[in-house]
PDB file of N, CA and C (backbone and C1' of nucleotides) in Angstrom:
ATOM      1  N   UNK A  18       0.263  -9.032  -4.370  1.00 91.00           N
ATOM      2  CA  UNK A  18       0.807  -7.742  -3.902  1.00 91.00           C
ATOM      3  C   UNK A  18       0.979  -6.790  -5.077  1.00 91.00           C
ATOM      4  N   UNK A  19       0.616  -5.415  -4.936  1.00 93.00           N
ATOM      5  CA  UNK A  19       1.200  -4.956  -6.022  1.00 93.00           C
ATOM      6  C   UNK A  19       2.439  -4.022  -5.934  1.00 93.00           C
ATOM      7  N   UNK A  20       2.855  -3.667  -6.910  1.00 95.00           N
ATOM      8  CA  UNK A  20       4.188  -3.183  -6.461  1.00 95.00           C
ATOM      9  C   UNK A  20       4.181  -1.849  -7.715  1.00 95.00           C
ATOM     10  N   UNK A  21       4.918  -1.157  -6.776  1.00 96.00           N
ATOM     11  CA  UNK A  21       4.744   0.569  -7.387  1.00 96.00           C
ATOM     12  C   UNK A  21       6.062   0.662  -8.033  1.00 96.00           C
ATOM     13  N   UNK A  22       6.241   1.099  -9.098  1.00 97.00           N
ATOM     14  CA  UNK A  22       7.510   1.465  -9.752  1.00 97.00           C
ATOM     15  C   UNK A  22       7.766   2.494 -10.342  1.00 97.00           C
ATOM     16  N   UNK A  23       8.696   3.441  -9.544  1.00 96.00           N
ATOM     17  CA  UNK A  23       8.399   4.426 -10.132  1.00 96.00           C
ATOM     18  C   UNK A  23      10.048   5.368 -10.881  1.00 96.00           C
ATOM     19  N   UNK A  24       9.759   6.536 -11.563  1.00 96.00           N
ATOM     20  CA  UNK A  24      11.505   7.210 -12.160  1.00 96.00           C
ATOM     21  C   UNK A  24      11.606   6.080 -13.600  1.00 96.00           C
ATOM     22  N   UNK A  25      10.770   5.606 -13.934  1.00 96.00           N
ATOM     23  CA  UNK A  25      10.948   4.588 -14.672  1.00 96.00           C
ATOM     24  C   UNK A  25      11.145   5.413 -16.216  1.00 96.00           C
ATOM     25  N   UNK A  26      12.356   4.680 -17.536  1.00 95.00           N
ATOM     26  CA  UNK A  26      12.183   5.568 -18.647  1.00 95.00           C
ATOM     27  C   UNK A  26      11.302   5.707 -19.103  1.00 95.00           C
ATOM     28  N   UNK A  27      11.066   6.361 -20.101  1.00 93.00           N
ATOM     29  CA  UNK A  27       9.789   6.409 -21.194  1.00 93.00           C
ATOM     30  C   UNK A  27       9.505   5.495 -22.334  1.00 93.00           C
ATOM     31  N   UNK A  28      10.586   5.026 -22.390  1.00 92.00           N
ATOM     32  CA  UNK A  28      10.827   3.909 -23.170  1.00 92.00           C
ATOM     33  C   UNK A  28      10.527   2.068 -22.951  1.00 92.00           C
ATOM     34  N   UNK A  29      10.460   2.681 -21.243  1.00 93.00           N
ATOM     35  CA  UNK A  29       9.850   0.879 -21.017  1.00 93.00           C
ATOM     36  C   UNK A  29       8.469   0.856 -21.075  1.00 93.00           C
ATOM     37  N   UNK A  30       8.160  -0.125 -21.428  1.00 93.00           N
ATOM     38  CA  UNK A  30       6.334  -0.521 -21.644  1.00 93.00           C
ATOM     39  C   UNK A  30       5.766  -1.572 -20.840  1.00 93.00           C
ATOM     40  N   UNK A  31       5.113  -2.006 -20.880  1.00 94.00           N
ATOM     41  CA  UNK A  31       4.290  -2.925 -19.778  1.00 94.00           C
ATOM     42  C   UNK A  31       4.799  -4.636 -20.208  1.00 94.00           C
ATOM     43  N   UNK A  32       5.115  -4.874 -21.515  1.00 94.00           N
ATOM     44  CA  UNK A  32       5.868  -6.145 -21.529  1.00 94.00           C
ATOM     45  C   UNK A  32       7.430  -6.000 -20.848  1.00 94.00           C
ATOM     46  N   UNK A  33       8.010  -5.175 -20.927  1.00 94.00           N
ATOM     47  CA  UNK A  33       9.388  -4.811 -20.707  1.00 94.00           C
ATOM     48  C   UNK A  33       9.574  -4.811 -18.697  1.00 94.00           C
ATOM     49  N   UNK A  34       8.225  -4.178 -18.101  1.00 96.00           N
ATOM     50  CA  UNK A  34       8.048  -4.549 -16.538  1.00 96.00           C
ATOM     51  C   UNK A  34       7.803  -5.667 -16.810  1.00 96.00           C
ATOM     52  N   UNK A  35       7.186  -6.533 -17.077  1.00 95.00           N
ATOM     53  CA  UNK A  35       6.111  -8.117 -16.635  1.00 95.00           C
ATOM     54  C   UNK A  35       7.782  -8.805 -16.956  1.00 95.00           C
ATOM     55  N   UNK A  36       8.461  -8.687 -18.074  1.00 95.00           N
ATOM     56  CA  UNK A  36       9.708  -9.838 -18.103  1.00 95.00           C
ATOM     57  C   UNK A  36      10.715  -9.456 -17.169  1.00 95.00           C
ATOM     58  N   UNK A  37      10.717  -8.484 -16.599  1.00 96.00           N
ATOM     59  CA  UNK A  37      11.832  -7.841 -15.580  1.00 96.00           C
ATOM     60  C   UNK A  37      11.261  -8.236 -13.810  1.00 96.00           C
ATOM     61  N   UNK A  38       9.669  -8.475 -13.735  1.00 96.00           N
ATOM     62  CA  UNK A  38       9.397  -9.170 -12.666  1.00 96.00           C
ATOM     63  C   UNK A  38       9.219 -10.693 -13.010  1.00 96.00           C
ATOM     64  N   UNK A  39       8.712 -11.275 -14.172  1.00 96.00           N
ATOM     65  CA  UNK A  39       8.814 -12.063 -14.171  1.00 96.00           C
ATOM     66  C   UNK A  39      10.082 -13.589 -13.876  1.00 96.00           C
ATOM     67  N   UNK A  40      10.969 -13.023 -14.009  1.00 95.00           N
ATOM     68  CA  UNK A  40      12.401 -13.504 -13.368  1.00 95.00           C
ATOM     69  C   UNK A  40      11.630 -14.125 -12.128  1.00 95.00           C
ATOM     70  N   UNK A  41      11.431 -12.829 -11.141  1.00 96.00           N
ATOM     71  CA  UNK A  41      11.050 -13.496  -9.562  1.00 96.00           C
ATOM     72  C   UNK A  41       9.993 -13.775  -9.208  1.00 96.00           C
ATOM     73  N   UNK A  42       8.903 -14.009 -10.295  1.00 96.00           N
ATOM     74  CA  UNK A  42       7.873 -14.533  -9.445  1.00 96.00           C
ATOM     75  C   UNK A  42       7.011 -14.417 -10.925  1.00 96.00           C
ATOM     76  N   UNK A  43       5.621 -15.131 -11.040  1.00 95.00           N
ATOM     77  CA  UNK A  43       4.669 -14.776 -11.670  1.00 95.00           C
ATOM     78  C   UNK A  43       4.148 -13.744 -11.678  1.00 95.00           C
ATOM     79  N   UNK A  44       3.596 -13.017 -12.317  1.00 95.00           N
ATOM     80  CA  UNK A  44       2.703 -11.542 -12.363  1.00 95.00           C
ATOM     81  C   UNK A  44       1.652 -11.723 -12.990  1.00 95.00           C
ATOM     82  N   UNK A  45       0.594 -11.047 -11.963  1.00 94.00           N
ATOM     83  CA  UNK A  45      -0.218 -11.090 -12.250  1.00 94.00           C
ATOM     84  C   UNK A  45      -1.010 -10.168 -13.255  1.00 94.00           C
ATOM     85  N   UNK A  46      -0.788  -9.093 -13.272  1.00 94.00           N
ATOM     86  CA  UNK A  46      -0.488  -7.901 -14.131  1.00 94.00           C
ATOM     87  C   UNK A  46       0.197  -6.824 -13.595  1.00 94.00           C
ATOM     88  N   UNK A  47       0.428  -6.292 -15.084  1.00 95.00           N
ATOM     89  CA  UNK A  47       1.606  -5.200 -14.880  1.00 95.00           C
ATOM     90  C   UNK A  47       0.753  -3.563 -16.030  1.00 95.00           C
ATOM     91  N   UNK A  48       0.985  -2.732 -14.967  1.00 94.00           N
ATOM     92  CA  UNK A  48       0.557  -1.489 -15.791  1.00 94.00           C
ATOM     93  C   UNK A  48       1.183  -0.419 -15.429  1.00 94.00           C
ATOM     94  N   UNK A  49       1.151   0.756 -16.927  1.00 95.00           N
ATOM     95  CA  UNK A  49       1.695   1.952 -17.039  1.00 95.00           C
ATOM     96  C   UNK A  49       0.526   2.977 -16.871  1.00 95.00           C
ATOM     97  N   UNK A  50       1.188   4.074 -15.942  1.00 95.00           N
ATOM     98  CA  UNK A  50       0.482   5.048 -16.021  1.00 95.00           C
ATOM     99  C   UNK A  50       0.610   6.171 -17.012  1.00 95.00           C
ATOM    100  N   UNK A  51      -0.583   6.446 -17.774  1.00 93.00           N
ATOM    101  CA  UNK A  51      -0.433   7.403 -18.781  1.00 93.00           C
ATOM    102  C   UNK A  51      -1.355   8.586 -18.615  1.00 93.00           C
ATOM    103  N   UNK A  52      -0.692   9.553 -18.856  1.00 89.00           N
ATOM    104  CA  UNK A  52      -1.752  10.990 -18.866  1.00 89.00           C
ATOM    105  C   UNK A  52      -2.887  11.031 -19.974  1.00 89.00           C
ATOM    106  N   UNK A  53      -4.162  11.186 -19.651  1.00 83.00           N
ATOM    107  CA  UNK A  53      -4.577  11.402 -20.360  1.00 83.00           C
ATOM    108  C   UNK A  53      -5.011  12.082 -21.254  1.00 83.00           C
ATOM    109  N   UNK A  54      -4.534  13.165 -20.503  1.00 80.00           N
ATOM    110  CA  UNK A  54      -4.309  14.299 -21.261  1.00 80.00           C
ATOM    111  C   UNK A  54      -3.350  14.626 -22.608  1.00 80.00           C
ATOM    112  N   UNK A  55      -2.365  13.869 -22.272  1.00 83.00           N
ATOM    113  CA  UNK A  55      -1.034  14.248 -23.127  1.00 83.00           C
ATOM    114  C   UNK A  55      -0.996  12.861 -24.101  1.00 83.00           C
ATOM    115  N   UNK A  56      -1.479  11.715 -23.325  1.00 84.00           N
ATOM    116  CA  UNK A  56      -1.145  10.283 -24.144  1.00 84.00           C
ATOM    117  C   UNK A  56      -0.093   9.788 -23.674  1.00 84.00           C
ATOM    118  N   UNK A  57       1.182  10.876 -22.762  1.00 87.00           N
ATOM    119  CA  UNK A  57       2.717  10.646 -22.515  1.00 87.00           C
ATOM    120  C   UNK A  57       2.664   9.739 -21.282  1.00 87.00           C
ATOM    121  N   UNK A  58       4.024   8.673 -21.311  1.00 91.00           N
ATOM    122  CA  UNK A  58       3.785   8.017 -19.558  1.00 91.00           C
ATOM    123  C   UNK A  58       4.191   9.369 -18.408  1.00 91.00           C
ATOM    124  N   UNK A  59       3.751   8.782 -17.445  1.00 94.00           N
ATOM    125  CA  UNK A  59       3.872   9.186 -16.667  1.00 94.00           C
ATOM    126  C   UNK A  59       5.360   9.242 -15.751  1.00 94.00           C
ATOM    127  N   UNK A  60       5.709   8.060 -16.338  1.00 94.00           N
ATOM    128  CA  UNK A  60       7.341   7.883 -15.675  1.00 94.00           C
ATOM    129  C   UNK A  60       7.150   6.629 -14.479  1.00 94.00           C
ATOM    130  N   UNK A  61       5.802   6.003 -14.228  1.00 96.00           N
ATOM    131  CA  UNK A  61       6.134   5.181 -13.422  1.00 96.00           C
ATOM    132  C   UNK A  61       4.716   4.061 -13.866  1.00 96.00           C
ATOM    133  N   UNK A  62       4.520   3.033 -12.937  1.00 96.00           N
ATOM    134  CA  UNK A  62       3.586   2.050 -12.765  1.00 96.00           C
ATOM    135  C   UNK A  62       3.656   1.088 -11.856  1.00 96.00           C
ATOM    136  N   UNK A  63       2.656   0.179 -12.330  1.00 96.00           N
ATOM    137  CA  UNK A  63       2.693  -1.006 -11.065  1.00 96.00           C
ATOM    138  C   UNK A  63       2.393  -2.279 -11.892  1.00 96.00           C
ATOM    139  N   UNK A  64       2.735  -3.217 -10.881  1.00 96.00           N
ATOM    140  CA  UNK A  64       3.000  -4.513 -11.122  1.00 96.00           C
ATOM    141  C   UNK A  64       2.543  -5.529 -10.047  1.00 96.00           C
ATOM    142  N   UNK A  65       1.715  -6.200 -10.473  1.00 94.00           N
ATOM    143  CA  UNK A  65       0.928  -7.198  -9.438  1.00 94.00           C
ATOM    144  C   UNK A  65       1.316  -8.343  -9.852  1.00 94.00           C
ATOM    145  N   UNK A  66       1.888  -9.261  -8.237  1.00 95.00           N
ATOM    146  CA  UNK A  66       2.243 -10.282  -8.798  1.00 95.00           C
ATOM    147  C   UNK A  66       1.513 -11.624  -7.405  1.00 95.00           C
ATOM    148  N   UNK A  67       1.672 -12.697  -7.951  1.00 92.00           N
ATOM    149  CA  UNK A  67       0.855 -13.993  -6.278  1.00 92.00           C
ATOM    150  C   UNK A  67       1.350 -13.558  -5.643  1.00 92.00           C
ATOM    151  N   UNK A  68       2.571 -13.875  -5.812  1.00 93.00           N
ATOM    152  CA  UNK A  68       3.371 -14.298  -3.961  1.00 93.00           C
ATOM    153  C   UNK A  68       3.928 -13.431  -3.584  1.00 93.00           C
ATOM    154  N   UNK A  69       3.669 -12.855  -2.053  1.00 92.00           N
ATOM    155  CA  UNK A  69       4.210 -11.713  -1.830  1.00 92.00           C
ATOM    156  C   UNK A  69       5.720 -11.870  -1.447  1.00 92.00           C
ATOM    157  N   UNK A  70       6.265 -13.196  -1.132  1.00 93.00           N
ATOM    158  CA  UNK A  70       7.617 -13.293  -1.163  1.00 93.00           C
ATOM    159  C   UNK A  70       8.449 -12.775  -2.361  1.00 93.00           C
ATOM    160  N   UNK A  71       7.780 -13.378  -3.634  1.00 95.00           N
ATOM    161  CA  UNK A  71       8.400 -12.776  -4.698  1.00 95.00           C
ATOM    162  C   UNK A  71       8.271 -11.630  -5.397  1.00 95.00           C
ATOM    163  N   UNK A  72       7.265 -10.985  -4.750  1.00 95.00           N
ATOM    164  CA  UNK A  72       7.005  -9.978  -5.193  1.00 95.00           C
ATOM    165  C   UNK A  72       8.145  -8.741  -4.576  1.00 95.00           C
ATOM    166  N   UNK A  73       8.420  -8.915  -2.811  1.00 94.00           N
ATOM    167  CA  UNK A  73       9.337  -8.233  -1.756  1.00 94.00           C
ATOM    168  C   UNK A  73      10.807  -8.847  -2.920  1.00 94.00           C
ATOM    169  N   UNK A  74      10.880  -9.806  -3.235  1.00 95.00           N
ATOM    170  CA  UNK A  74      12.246 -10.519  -3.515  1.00 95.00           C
ATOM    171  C   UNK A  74      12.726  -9.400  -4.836  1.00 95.00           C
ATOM    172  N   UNK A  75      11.559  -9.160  -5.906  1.00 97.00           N
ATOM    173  CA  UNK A  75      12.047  -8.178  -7.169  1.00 97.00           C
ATOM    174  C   UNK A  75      12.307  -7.273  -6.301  1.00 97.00           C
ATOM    175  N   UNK A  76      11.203  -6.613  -5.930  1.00 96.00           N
ATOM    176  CA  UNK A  76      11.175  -5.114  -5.420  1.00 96.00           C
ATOM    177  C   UNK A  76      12.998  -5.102  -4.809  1.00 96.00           C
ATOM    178  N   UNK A  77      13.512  -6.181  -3.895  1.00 96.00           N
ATOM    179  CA  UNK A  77      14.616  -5.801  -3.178  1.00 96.00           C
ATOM    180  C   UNK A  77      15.939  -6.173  -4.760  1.00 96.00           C
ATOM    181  N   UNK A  78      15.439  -7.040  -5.553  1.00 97.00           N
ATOM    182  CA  UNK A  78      16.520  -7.090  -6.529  1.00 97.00           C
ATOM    183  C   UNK A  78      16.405  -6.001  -7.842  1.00 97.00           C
ATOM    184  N   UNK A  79      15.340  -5.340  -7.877  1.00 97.00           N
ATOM    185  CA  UNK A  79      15.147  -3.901  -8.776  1.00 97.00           C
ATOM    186  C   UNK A  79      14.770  -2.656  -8.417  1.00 97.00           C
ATOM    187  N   UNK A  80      15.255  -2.591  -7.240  1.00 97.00           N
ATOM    188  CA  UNK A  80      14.556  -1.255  -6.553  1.00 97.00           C
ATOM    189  C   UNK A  80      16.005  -1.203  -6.371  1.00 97.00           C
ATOM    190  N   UNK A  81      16.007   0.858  -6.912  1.00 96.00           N
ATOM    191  CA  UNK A  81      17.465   1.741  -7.210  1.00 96.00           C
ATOM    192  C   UNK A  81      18.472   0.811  -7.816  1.00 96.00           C
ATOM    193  N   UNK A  82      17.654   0.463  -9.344  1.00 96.00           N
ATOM    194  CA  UNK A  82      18.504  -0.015 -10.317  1.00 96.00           C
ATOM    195  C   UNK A  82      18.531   0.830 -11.389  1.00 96.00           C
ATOM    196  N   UNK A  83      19.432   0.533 -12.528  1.00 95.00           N
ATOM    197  CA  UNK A  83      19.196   1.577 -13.663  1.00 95.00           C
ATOM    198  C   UNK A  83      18.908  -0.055 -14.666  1.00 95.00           C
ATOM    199  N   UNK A  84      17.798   1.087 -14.935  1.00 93.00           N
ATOM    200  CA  UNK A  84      16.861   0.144 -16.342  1.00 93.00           C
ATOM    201  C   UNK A  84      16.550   1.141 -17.514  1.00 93.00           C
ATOM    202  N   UNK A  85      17.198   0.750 -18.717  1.00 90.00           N
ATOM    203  CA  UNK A  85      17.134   1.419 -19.926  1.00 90.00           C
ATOM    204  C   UNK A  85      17.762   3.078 -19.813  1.00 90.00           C
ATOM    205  N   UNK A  86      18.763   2.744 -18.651  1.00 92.00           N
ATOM    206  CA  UNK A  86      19.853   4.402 -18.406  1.00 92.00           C
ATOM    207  C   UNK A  86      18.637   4.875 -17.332  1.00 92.00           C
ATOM    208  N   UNK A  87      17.646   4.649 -16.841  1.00 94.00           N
ATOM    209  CA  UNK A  87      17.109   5.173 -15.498  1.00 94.00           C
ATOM    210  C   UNK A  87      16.806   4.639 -14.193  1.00 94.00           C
ATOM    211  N   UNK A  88      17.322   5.377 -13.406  1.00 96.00           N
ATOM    212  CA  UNK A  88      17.703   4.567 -11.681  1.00 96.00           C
ATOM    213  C   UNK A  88      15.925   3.799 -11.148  1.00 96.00           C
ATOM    214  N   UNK A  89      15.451   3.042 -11.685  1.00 97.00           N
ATOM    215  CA  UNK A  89      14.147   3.136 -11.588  1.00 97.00           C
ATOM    216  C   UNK A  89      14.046   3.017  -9.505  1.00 97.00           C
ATOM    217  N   UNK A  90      12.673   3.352  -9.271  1.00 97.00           N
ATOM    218  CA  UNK A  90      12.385   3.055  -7.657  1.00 97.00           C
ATOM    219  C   UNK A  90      11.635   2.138  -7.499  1.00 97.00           C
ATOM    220  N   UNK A  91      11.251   1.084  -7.025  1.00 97.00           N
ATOM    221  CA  UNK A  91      11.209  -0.113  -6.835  1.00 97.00           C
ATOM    222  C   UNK A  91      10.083  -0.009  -5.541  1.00 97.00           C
ATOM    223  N   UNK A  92       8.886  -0.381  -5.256  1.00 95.00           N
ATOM    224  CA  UNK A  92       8.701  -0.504  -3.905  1.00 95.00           C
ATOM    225  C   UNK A  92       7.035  -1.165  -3.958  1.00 95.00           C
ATOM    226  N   UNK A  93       6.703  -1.329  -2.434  1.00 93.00           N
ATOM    227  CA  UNK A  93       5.015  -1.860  -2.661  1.00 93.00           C
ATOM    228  C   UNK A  93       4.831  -1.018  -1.980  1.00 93.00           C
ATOM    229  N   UNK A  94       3.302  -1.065  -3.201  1.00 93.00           N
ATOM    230  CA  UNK A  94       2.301   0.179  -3.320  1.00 93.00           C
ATOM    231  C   UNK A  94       1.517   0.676  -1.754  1.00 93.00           C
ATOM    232  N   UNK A  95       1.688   1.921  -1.696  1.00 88.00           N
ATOM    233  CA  UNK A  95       1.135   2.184  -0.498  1.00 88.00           C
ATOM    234  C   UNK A  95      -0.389   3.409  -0.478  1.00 88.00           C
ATOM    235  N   UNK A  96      -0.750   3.053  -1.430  1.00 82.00           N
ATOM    236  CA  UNK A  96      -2.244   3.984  -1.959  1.00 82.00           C
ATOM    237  C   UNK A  96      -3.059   3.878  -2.752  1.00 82.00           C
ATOM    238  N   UNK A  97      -4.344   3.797  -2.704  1.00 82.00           N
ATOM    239  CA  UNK A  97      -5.256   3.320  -3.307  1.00 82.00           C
ATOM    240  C   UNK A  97      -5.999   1.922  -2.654  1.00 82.00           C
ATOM    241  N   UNK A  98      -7.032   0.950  -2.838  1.00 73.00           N
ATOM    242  CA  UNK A  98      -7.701   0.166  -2.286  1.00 73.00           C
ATOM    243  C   UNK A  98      -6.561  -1.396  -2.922  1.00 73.00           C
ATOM    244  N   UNK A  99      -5.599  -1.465  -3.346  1.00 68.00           N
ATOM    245  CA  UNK A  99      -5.194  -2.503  -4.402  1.00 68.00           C
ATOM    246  C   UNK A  99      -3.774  -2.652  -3.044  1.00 68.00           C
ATOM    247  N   UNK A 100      -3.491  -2.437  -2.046  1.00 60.00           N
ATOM    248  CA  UNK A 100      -2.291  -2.899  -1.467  1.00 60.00           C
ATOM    249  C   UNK A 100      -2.488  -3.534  -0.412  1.00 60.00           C
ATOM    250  N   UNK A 101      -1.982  -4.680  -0.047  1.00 61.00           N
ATOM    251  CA  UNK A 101      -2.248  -5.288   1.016  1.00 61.00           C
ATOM    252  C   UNK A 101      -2.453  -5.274   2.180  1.00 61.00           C
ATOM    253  N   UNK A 102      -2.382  -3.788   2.659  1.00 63.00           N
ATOM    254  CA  UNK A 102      -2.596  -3.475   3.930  1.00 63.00           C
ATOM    255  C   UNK A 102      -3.449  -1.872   3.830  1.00 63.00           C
ATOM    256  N   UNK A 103      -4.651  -1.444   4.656  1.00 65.00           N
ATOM    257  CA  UNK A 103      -5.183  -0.502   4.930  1.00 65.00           C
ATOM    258  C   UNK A 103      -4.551   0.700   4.626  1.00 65.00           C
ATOM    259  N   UNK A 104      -5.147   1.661   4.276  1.00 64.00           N
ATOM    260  CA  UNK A 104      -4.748   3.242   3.837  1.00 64.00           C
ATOM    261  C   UNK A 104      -4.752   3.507   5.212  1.00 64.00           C
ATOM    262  N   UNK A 105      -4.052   4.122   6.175  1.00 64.00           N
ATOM    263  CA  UNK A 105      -4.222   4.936   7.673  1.00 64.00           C
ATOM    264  C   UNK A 105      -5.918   5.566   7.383  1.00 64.00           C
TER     265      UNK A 105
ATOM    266  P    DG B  17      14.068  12.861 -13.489  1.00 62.90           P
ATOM    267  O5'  DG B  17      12.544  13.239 -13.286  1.00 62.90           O
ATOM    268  C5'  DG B  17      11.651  12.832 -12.353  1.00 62.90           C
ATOM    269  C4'  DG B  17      10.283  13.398 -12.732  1.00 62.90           C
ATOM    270  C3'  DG B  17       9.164  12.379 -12.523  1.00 62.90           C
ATOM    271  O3'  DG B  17       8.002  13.090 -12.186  1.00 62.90           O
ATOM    272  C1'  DG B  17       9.359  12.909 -14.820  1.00 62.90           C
ATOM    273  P    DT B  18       7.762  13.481 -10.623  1.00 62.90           P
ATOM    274  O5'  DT B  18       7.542  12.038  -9.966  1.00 62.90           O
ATOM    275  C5'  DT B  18       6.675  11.108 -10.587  1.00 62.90           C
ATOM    276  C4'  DT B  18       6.270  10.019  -9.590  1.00 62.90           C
ATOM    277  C3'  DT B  18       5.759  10.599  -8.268  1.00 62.90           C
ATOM    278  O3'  DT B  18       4.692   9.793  -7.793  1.00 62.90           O
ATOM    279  C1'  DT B  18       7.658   9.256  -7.873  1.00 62.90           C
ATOM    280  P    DT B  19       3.768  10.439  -6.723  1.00 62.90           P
ATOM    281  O5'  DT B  19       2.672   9.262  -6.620  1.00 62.90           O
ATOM    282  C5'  DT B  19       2.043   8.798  -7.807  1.00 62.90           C
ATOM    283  C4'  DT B  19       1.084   7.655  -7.493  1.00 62.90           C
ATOM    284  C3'  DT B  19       0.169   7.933  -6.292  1.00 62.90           C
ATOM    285  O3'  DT B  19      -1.106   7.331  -6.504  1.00 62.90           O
ATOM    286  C1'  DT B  19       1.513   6.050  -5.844  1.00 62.90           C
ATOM    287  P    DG B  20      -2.225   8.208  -7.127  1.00 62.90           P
ATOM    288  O5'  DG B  20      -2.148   7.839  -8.675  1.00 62.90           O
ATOM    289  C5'  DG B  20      -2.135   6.505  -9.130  1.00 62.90           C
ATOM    290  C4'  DG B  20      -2.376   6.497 -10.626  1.00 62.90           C
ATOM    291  C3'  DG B  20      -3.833   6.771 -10.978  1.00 62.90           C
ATOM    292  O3'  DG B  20      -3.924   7.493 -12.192  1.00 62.90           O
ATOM    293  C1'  DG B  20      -3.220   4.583 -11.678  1.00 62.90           C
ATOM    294  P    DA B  21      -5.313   8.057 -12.648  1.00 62.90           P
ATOM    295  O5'  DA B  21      -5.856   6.890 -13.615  1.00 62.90           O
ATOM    296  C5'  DA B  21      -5.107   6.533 -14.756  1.00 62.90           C
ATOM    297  C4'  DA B  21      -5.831   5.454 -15.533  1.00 62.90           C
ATOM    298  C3'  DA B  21      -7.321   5.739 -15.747  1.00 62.90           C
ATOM    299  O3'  DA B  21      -7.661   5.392 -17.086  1.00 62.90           O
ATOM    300  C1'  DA B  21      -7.039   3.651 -14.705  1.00 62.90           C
ATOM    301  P    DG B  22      -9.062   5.673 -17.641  1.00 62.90           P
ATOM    302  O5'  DG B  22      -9.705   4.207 -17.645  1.00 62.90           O
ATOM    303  C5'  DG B  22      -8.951   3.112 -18.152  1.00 62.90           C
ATOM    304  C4'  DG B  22      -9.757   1.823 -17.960  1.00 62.90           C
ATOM    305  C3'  DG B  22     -11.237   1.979 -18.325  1.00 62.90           C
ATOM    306  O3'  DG B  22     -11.674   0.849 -19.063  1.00 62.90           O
ATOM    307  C1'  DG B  22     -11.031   1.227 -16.097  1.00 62.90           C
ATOM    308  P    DC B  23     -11.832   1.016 -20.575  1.00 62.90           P
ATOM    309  O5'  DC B  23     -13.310   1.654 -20.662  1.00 62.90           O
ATOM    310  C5'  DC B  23     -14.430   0.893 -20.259  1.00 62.90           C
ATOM    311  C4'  DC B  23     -15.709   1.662 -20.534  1.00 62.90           C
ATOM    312  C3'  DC B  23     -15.701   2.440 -21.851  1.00 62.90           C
ATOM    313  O3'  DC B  23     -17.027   2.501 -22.381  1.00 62.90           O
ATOM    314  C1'  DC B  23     -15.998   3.929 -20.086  1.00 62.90           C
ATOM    315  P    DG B  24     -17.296   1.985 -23.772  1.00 62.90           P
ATOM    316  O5'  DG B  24     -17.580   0.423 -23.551  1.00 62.90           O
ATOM    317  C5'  DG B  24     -16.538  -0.459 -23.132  1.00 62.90           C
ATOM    318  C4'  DG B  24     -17.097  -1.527 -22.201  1.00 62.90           C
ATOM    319  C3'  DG B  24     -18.412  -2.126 -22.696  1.00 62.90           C
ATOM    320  O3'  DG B  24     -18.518  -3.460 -22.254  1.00 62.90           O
ATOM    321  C1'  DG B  24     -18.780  -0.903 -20.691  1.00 62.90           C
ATOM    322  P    DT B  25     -18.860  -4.568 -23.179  1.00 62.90           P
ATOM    323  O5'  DT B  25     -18.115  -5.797 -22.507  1.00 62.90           O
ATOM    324  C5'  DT B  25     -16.813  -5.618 -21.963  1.00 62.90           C
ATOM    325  C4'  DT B  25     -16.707  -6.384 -20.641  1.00 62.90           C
ATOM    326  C3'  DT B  25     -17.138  -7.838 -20.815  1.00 62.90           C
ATOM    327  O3'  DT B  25     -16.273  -8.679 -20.086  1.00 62.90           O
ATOM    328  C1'  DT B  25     -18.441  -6.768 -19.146  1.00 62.90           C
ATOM    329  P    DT B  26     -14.819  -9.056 -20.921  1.00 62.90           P
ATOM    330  O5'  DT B  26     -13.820  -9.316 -19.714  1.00 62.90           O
ATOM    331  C5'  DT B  26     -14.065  -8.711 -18.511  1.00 62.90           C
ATOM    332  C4'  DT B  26     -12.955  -8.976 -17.535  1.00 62.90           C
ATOM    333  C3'  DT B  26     -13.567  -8.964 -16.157  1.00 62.90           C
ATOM    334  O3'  DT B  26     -13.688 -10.311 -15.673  1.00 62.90           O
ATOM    335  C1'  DT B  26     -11.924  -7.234 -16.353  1.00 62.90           C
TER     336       DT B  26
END
DNA sequence: GTTGAGCGTT
């Protein structure tokens, strides 16, 4: 499953998601979105992990938490070809 | 700061 995270600081990086899902489940990978324009994050990313139990289990234990002083948003991904269920 | 990017073998 992958899982969308988003409001996230600027300061977290892609090891800093993978050990914060890793708690609940294995991950499969974890990535930041960056402008390419600027080089700057974007403020959010995603995180793919096996099991979609544990994947729902972070999302419900880090979704509207504050991580590194920001309320991050927590949720599975609903766009693009990478989420487990059909785009409408 | 709210739903990607990958640029060459993932």
């Amino acid at each position: 499953m992958t899982i969308y995270v988003g409001n996230i600081a600027y300061t977290m990086t892609i090891e800093d998601l993978k050990q914060l899902f890793l708690v609940y489940g294995n991950v499969t990978d974890v990535k930041i979105i960056v402008d390419k324009q600027t080089g700057k994050s974007k403020g959010y990313g995603f995180v793919e992990m096996e099991r979609d139990e544990e994947a729902e289990n972070a999302i419900r234990a880090l979704n509207d938490t504050q991580v590194n002083g920001r309320n991050v948003k927590v949720n599975n991904a609903h766009r693009k070809n990478t989420s487990a269920a059909p785009q409408e």
